Every structure is written in structure tokens, then in C-alpha cells.
Short mmCIF file of C-alpha atoms and ligand atoms in Angstrom, two decimals:
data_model
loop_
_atom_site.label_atom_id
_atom_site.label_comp_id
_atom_site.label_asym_id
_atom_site.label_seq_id
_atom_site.Cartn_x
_atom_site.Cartn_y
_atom_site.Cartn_z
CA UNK A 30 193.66 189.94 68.75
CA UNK A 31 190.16 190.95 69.33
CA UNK A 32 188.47 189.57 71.99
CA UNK A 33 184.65 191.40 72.71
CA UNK A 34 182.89 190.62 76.08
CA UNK A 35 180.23 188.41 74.38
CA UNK A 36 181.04 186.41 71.53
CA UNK A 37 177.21 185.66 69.81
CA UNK A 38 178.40 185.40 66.44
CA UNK A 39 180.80 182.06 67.38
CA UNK A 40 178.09 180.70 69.27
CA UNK A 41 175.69 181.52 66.34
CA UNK A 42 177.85 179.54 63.78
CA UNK A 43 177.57 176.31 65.49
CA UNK A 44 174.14 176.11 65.67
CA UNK A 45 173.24 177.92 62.48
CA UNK A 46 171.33 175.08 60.71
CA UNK A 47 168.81 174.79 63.58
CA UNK A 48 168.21 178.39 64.33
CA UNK A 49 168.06 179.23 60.63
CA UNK A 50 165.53 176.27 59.89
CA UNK A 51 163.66 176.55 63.48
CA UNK A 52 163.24 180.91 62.03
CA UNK A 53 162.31 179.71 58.77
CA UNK A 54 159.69 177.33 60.68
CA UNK A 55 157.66 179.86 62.05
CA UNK A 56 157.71 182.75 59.17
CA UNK A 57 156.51 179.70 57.19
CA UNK A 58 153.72 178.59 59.22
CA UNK A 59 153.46 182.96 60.01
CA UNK A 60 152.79 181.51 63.99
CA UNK A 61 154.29 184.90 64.78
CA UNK A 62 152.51 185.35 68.29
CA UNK A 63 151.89 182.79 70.83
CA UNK A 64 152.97 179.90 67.99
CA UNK A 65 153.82 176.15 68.42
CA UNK A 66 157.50 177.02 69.63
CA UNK A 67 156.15 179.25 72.19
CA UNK A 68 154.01 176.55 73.95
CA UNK A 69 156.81 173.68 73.69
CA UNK A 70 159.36 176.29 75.09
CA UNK A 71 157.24 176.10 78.36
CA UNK A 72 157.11 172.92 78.73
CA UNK A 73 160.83 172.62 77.92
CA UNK A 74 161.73 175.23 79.85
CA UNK A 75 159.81 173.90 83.11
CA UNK A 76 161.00 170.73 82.55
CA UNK A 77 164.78 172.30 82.78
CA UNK A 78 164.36 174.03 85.83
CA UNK A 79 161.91 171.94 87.76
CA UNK A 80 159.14 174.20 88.01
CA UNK A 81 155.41 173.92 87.56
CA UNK A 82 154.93 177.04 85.10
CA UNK A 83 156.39 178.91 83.27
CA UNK A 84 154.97 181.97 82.03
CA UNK A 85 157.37 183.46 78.75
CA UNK A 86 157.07 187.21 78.30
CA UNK A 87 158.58 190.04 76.07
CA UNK A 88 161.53 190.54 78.64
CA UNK A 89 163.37 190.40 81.83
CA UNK A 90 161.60 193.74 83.24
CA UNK A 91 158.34 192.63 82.45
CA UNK A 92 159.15 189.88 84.16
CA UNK A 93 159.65 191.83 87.51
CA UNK A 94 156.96 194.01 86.71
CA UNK A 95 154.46 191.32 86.24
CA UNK A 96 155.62 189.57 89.03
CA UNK A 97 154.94 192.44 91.36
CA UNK A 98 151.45 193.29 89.41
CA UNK A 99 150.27 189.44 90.44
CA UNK A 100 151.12 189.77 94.10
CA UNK A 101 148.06 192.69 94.70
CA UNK A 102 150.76 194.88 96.47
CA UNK A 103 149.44 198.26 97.10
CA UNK A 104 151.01 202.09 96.22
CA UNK A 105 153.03 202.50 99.09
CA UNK A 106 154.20 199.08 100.33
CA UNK A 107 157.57 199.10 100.53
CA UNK A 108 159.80 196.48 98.62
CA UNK A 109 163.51 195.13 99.74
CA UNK A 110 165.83 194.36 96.88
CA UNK A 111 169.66 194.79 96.32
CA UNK A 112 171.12 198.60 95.30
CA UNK A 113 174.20 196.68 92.99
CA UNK A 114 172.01 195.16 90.44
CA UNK A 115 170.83 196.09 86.60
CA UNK A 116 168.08 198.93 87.14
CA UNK A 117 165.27 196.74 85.62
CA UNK A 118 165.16 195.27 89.43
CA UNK A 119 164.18 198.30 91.59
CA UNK A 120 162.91 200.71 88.87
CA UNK A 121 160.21 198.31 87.72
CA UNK A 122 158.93 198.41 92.04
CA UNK A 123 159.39 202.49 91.77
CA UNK A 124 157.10 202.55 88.65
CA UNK A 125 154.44 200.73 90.10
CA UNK A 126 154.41 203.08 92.73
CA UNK A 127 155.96 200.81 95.66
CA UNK A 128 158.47 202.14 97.45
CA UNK A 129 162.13 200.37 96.46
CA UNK A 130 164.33 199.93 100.02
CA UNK A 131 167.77 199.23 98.85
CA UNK A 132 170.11 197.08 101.22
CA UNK A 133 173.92 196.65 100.88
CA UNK A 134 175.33 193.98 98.98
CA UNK A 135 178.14 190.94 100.97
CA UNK A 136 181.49 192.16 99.79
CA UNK A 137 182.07 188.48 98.96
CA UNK A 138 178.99 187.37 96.66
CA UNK A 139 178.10 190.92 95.67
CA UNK A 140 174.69 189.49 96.48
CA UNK A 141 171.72 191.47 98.87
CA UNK A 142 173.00 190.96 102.75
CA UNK A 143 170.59 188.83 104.37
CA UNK A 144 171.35 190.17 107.96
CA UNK A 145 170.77 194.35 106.60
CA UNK A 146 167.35 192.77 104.70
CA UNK A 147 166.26 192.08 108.73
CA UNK A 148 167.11 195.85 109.41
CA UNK A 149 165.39 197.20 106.43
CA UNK A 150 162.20 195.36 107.52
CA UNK A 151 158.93 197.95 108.09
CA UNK A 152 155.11 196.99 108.43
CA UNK A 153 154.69 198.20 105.38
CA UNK A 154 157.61 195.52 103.76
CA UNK A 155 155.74 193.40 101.55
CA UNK A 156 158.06 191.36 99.35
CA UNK A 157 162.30 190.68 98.88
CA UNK A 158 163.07 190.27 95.46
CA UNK A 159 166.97 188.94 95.70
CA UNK A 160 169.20 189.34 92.34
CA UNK A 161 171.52 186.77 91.70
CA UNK A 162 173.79 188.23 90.81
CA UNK A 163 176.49 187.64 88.18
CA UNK A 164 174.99 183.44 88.29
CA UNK A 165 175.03 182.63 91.99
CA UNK A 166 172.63 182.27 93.90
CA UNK A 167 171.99 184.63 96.75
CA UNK A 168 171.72 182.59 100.06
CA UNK A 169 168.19 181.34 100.00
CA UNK A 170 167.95 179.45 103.22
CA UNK A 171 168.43 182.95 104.92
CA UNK A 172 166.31 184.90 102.84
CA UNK A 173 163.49 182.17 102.89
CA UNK A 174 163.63 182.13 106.86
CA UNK A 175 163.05 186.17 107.01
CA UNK A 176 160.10 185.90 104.26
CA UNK A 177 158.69 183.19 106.33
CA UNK A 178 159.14 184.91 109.63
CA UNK A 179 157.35 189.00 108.56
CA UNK A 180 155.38 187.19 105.68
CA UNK A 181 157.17 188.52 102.62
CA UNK A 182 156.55 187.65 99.40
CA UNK A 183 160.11 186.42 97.48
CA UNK A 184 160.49 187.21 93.57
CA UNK A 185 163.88 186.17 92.54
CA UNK A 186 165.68 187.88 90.43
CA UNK A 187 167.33 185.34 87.96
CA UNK A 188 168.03 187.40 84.87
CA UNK A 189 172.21 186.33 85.65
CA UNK A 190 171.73 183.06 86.96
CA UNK A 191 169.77 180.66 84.50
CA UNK A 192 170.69 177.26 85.43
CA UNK A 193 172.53 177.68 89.18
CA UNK A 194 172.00 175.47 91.21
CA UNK A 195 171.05 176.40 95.22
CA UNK A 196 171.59 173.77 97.86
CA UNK A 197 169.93 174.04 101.02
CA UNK A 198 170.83 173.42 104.68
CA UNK A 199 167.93 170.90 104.76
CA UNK A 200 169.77 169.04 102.14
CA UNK A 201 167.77 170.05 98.72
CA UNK A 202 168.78 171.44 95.67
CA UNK A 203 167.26 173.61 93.53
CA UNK A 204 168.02 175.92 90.26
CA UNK A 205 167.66 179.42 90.98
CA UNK A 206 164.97 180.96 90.52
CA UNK A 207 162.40 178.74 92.07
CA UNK A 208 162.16 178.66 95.46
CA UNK A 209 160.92 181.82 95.99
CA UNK A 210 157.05 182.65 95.30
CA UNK A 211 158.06 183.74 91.91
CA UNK A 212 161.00 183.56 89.69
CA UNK A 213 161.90 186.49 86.43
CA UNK A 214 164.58 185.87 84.08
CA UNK A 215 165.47 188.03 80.90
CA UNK A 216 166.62 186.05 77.69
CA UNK A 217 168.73 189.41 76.45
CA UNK A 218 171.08 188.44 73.98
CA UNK A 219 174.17 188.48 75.97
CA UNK A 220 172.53 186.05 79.13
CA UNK A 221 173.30 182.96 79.53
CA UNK A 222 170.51 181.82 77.49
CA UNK A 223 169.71 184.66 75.19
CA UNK A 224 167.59 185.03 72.33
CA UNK A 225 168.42 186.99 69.35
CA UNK A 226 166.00 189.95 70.56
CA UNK A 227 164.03 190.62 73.57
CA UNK A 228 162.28 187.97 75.74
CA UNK A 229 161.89 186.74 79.35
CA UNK A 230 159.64 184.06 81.46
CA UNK A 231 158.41 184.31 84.62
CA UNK A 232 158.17 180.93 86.88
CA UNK A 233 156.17 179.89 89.82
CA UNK A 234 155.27 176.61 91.45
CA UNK A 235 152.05 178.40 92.80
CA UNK A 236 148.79 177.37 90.52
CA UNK A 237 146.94 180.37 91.34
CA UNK A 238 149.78 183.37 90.74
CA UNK A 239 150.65 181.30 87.48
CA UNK A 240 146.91 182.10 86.57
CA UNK A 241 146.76 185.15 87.13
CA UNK A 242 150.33 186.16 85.71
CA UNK A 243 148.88 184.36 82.63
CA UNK A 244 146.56 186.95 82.29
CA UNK A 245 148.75 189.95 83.26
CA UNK A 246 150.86 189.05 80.32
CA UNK A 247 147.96 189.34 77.71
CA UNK A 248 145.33 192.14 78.59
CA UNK A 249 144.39 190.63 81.79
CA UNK A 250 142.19 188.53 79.85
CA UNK A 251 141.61 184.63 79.38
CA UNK A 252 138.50 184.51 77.13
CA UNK A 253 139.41 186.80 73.94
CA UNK A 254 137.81 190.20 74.63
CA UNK A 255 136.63 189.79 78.56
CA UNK A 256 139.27 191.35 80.63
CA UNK A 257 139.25 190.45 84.22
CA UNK A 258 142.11 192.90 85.42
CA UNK A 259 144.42 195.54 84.07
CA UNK A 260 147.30 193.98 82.63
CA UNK A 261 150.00 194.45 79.88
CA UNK A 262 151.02 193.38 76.51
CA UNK A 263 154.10 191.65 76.71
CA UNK A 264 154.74 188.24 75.04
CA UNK A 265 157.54 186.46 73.76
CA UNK A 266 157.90 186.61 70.19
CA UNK A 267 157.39 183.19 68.61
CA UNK A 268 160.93 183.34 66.69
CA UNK A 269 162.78 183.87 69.74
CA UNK A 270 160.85 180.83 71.26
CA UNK A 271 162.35 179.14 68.12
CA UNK A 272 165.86 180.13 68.93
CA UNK A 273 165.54 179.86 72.56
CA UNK A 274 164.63 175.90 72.14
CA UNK A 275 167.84 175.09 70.12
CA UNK A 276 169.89 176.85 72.61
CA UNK A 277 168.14 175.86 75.86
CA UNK A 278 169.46 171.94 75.52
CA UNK A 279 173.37 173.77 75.23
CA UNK A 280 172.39 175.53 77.98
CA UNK A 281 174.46 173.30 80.73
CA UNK A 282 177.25 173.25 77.86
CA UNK A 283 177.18 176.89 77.90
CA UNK A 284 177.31 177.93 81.41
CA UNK A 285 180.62 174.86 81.53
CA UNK A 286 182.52 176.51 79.02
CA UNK A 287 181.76 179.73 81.29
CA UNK A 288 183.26 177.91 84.31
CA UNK A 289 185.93 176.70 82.40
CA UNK A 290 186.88 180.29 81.39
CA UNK A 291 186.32 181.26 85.04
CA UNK A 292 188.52 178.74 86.10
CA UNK A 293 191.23 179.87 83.99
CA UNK A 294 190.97 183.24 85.16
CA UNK A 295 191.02 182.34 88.97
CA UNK A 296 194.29 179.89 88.37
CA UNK A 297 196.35 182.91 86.39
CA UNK A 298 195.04 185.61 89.19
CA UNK A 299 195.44 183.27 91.71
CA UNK A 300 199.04 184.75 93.33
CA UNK A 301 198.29 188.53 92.02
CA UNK A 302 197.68 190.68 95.41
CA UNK A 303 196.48 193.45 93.52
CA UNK A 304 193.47 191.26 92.48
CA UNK A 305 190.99 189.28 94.08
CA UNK A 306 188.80 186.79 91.94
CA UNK A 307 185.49 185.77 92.61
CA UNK A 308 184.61 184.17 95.52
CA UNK A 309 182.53 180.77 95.31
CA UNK A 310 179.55 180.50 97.76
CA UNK A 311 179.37 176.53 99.44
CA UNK A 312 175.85 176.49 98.36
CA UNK A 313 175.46 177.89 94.37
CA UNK A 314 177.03 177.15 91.85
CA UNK A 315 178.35 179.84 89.57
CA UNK A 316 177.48 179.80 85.83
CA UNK A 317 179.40 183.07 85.26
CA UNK A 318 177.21 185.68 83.70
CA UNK A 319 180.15 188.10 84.76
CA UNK A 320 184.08 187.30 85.58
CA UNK A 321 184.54 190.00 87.90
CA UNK A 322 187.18 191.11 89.83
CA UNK A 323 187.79 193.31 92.57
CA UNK A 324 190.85 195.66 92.34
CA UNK A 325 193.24 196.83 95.39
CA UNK A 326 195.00 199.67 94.78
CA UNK A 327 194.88 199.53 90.52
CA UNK A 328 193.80 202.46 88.59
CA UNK A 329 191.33 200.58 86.98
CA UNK A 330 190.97 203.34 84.09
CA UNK A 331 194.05 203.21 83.12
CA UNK A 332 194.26 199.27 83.16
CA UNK A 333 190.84 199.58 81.15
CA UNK A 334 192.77 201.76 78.17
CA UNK A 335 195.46 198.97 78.82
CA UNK A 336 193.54 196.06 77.46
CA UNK A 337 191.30 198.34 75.16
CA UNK A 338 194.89 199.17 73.58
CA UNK A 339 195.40 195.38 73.27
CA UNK A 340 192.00 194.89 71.93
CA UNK A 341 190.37 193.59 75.17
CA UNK A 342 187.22 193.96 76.21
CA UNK A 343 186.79 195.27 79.78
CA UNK A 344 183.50 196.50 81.76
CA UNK A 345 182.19 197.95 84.95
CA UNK A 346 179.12 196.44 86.45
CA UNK A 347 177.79 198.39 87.89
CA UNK A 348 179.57 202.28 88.03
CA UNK A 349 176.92 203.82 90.11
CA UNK A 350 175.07 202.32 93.12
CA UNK A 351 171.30 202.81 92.49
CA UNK A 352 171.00 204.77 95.52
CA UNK A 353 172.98 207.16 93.75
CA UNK A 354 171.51 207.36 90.41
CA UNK A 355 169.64 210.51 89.77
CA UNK A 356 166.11 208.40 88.48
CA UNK A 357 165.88 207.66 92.28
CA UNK A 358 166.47 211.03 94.14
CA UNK A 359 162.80 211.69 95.38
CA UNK A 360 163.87 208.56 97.63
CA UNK A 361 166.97 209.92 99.57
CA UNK A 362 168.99 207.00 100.08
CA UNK A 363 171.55 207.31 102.66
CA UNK A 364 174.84 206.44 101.25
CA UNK A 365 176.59 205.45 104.39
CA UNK A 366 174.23 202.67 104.93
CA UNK A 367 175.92 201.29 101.26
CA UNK A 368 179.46 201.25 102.51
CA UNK A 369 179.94 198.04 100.58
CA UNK A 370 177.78 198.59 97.49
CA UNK A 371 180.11 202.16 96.82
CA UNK A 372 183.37 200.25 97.70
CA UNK A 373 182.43 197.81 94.40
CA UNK A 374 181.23 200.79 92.42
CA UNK A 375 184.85 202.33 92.58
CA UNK A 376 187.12 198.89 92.94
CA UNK A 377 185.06 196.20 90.17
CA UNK A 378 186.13 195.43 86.54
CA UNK A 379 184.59 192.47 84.47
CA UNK A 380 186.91 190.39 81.84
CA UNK A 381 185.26 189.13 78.87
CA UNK A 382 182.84 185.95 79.60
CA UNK A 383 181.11 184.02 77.12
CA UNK A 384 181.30 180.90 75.85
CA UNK A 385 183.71 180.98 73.28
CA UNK A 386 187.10 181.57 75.30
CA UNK A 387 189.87 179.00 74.29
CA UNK A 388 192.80 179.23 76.59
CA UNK A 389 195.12 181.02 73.77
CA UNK A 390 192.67 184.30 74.11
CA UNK A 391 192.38 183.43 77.51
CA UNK A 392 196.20 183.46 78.13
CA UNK A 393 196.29 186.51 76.04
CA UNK A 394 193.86 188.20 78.62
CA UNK A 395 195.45 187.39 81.77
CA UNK A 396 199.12 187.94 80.74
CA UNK A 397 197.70 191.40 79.45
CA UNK A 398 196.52 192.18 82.86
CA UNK A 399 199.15 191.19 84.55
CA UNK A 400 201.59 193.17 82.61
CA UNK A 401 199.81 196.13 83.46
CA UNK A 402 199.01 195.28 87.05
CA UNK A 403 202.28 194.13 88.14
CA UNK A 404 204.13 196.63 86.23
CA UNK A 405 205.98 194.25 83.89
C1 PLP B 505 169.23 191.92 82.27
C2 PLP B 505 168.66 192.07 83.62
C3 PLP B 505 167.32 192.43 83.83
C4 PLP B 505 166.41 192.90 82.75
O1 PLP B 505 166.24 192.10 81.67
P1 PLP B 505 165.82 192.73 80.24
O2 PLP B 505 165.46 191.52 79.46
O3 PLP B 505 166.99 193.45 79.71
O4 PLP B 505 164.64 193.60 80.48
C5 PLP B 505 166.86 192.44 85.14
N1 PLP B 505 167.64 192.15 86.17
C6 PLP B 505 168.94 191.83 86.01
C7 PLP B 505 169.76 191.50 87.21
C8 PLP B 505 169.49 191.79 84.73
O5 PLP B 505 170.79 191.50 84.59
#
């Protein structure tokens, strides 16, 4: 067997008719920029999620970036996010010349630790941006309180977690993504909705930051040729619109057959000391961007080489802590305040997690580990 991490060209197959004709669409009509599909993927889109506006753009860093250009932060103000997360999240605050504060991660949720966020607080904090991370939802009640109590601006981080759902203490529910000031998700390939390039949306409930993120995306301008602001050039390509609005109504389909897999997983692992499977918050539900486990006492190369030998699929996100990486020296992170953030880095390993995983390769997968793990 050969079983990849992401499985596109399965997925591809059963919807080939209405991706080829909805590509075919748009070279016909040659809507290449800003088209038809692009403006009914907003509406679609904010219909899905609940959210007054969405804003699409060429990708999930531009998302971030964006987001952080509409909020008028100045060079200097400091900005709280997670330091176990993609790059995109804190090198998009560095390049705009914020400062990025990193805070340890819950050994549980892998998501930011709402109680170090408190700690990490200055007068110069301006904005959290949370990353849920791996599809659930970091815990939003707590993070909301803090913004709400030192004024912080919230841009959530929802590149892993399109279509969780976050229930509140007060009783609500909400997908990810918006109930912050501003939501960012990236529509790479291998997310849970992914195009078949580059793309990403930005969402907001607020009228005025949906205006002006508008603008950001294209030139800064709203009437062709008058620019009102420095902004950027990134839009989302008319053909992935087209893709992205076949796949979005398989999107709760998708992110099932995720949790299926998931559950799989967690039933096989269940009595295995040596592993422990993801943990489930009470209030988000998990749509599984990553199956990741946490290792005790497993050399975890060797168990890669293991399942590479049996044509498995294994990764590590993330290998290095971003308060070790090199692109963030200048900053001198302490690495004892990350005690839990370099514990992951040296003890994670995701399985393969997509939406095509039938329950022979997923047998295949866990008996394969297992072999290895418990010596058998
Ligand atoms: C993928 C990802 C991004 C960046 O998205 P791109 O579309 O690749 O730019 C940002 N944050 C997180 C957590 C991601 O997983």
C-alpha cells in the first residue's frame, strides 16, 4: 500500500465534472480576476460561516497580513500569538514591523495558553491573534475576556479550522473564525477546504474594517485609479473561486470523513501507553486538519522510517518552535518560558488525514504503528 498524508487526487475524481466545467466556465467567459465565481463565493462563503463579510484574497498570509494592515497598529506595538503554529502567523506581525510575543502552547489542545497570554501582556500589546490549531478552536471565552479587559484587538487564526464550531459559556455557538475582530483562513491545497492553487479570505462582522480590508486587498483603492491608503495586490484567482464553490457545499462532508478517520485512530490507540491521541476540548469541535499524536518514550525517527518502509506517510508539525527558528533571532526568545511548546517539538508525529481513509488503509496504519511501537 501507499497511503500519502493528503489524498487530492481521490477527492478530485468525485467531483471532476463540476470542477472541470465550473474551470472551463471562467476561461470561457476569460473572468480571470475578480469574476462572477469570485463574488458568489462571498456570499456563499458568509452564508457558511455566519459572518457579515467576507473578504477572499490570494492566500492565508495575506490574510494575516491584511488583517494586521486594517487595524492601524503602529511599528513597535507588540503582538501576542502562539510559538507552535505554521510561520505565516508571527512572521507576517515581524514583517510589518510589530513586535511578535510568543506564548506557550496547553499541552492538551496544542493551542496558545490563555493564562501565559495575561503574563505576556505590555502597554504596548495591541492585538492576540489565536491559531487554531490542527481544527479546534482555541478557548475563545478566555481569550475574548483578556481582549476585552487591556483592549486588544483578536484576529483568529483559522487557516486549520474551517468549519469548527466554538461554544460559549454564555450558551452560543459559533464557527471559528468569527468571533474575534477579524478572522484569516488559507484555502492551500491540502486544508480542509483547499483550492487547487493559492487563495485565502479574510472575515469580519465589523462594517468599517471590512471596508477598509476591501481596499487593502486591491491598491488601497475603491474608485479605479484613486488610492486612499497603501495597500497590496492580493486577490483570489477567479478559477479557484470556481473550485472553491463546488467544494465548499462538501465541506461538512469533508471535515466528517476527517472525524471518522480520527475516530478510528483514537479507538485502535486507545490502550497503547506509549501513545496519547488527541485530546477533545468540551467546547470545539475538531475537524481534523492534523491526527496528531504525542509520543512517550518512542523514537519517533525510527518509527517514521517504520511506516515510510511500509509506505506510510508520517509528519512532524511543527520540528522547531518559532522561538527557535533562526528568521526570529534579533528577538531573543527565552526558551524556558516554552517548556511546553519544545516538549511537542521533540515528542509529536502526525498520521495521514484527509478525506479519503477507508478503514482497510486505516487498519493498515494503526496495526503498522503498533507493530513498531509495541515491539511486535
Ligand atoms: C497554512 C497556514 C497559514 C498560511 O496559509 P497560506 O495560504 O499557505 O499562506 C497560516 N496559518 C496557519 C496556521 C496555517 O496552517
Amino acid at each position: 500500500m501507499n497511503i500519502p498524508m493528503v489524498d487530492l487526487k481521490s477527492q478530485y475524481l468525485k467531483i471532476k465534472n463540476e470542477v472541470d466545467a465550473g474551470i472551463t466556465k471562467v476561461i470561457d467567459n476569460t473572468e480571470f480576476v475578480n469574476g462572477t465565481e469570485v463574488k458568489e463565493l462571498k456570499k456563499e462563503l458568509a452564508d457558511y460561516l455566519n459572518v457579515k463579510h467576507v473578504i477572499p484574497c490570494a492566500n492565508g498570509t495575506d490574510a494575516l497580513q491584511i488583517a494586521m494592515m486594517s487595524l492601524g497598529l503602529e511599528p513597535g506595538d507588540e503582538v501576542i500569538s502562539s510559538d507552535f503554529t505554521f510561520i505565516a502567523t508571527v512572521e507576517t506581525i515581524a514583517l510589518l514591523k510589530l513586535t511578535p510575543v510568543m506564548v506557550d502552547v496547553l499541552p492538551d489542545t496544542f493551542c496558545i495558553d490563555p493564562d501565559k497570554i495575561e503574563k505576556a501582556i505590555s502597554p504596548k500589546t495591541k492585538a492576540i491573534i489565536p491559531v487554531h490549531l490542527f481544527g479546534q478552536s482555541c478557548d475563545m471565552d478566555k481569550i475574548m475576556e483578556i481582549a476585552k479587559k487591556y483592549n486588544l484587538f483578536v484576529i483568529e487564526d483559522t487557516a486549520q479550522a474551517i468549519g469548527s464550531n466554538f461554544t460559549s459559556k454564555q450558551g452560543w455557538t459559533k464557527k471559528a473564525g468569527t468571533i474575534g475582530n477579524i478572522g484569516c483562513t488559507s484555502f492551500f491545497p491540502s486544508k480542509n477546504l483547499g483550492c487547487y492553487g493559492d487563495g485565502g479570505a479574510i472575515f469580519t462582522n465589523d462594517d468599517e474594517l471590512a471596508e477598509k480590508i476591501s481596499s487593502i486587498v486591491n491598491h488601497g483603492m475603491k474608485i479605479r485609479y484613486y488610492h486612499d491608503r497603501i495597500g497590496v495586490n492580493s486577490r483570489l484567482d477567479t478559477i479557484q473561486a470556481a473550485v472553491l464553490r463546488v467544494k465548499l457545499p462538501h465541506l461538512d462532508e469533508y471535515n466528517s470523513a476527517r472525524r471518522k478517520a480520527a475516530d478510528y485512530y483514537d479507538k485502535a490507540f486507545k490502550n497503547c501507553s506509549k501513545i496519547t491521541t488527541p485530546y477533545r476540548s468540551e467546547f470545539s469541535t475538531h475537524t481534523f486538519h492534523q491526527y496528531t499524536l504525542i509520543l512517550n518514550n518512542v523514537d519517533r525517527q525510527k518509527l517514521m522510517e517504520h511506516l515510510s518502509s511500509k509506505g506510510i506517510a508520517s509528519a512532524i508539525y511543527y520540528p522547531l518552535a518559532l522561538h527557535n527558528q533562526k528568521a526570529f533571532q534579533e528577538f531573543d526568545y527565552n526558551p524556558s518560558d516554552y517548556p511546553v511548546t519544545n516538549k511537542l517539538c521533540e515528542t509529536v508525529i502526525s498520521l495521514p488525514m484527509n478525506t479519503e481513509l477507508d478503514n482497510e488503509k486505516l487498519k493498515y496504519i494503526c496495526d503498522s504503528v503498533l507493530e513498531f511501537v509495541e515491539n511486535k
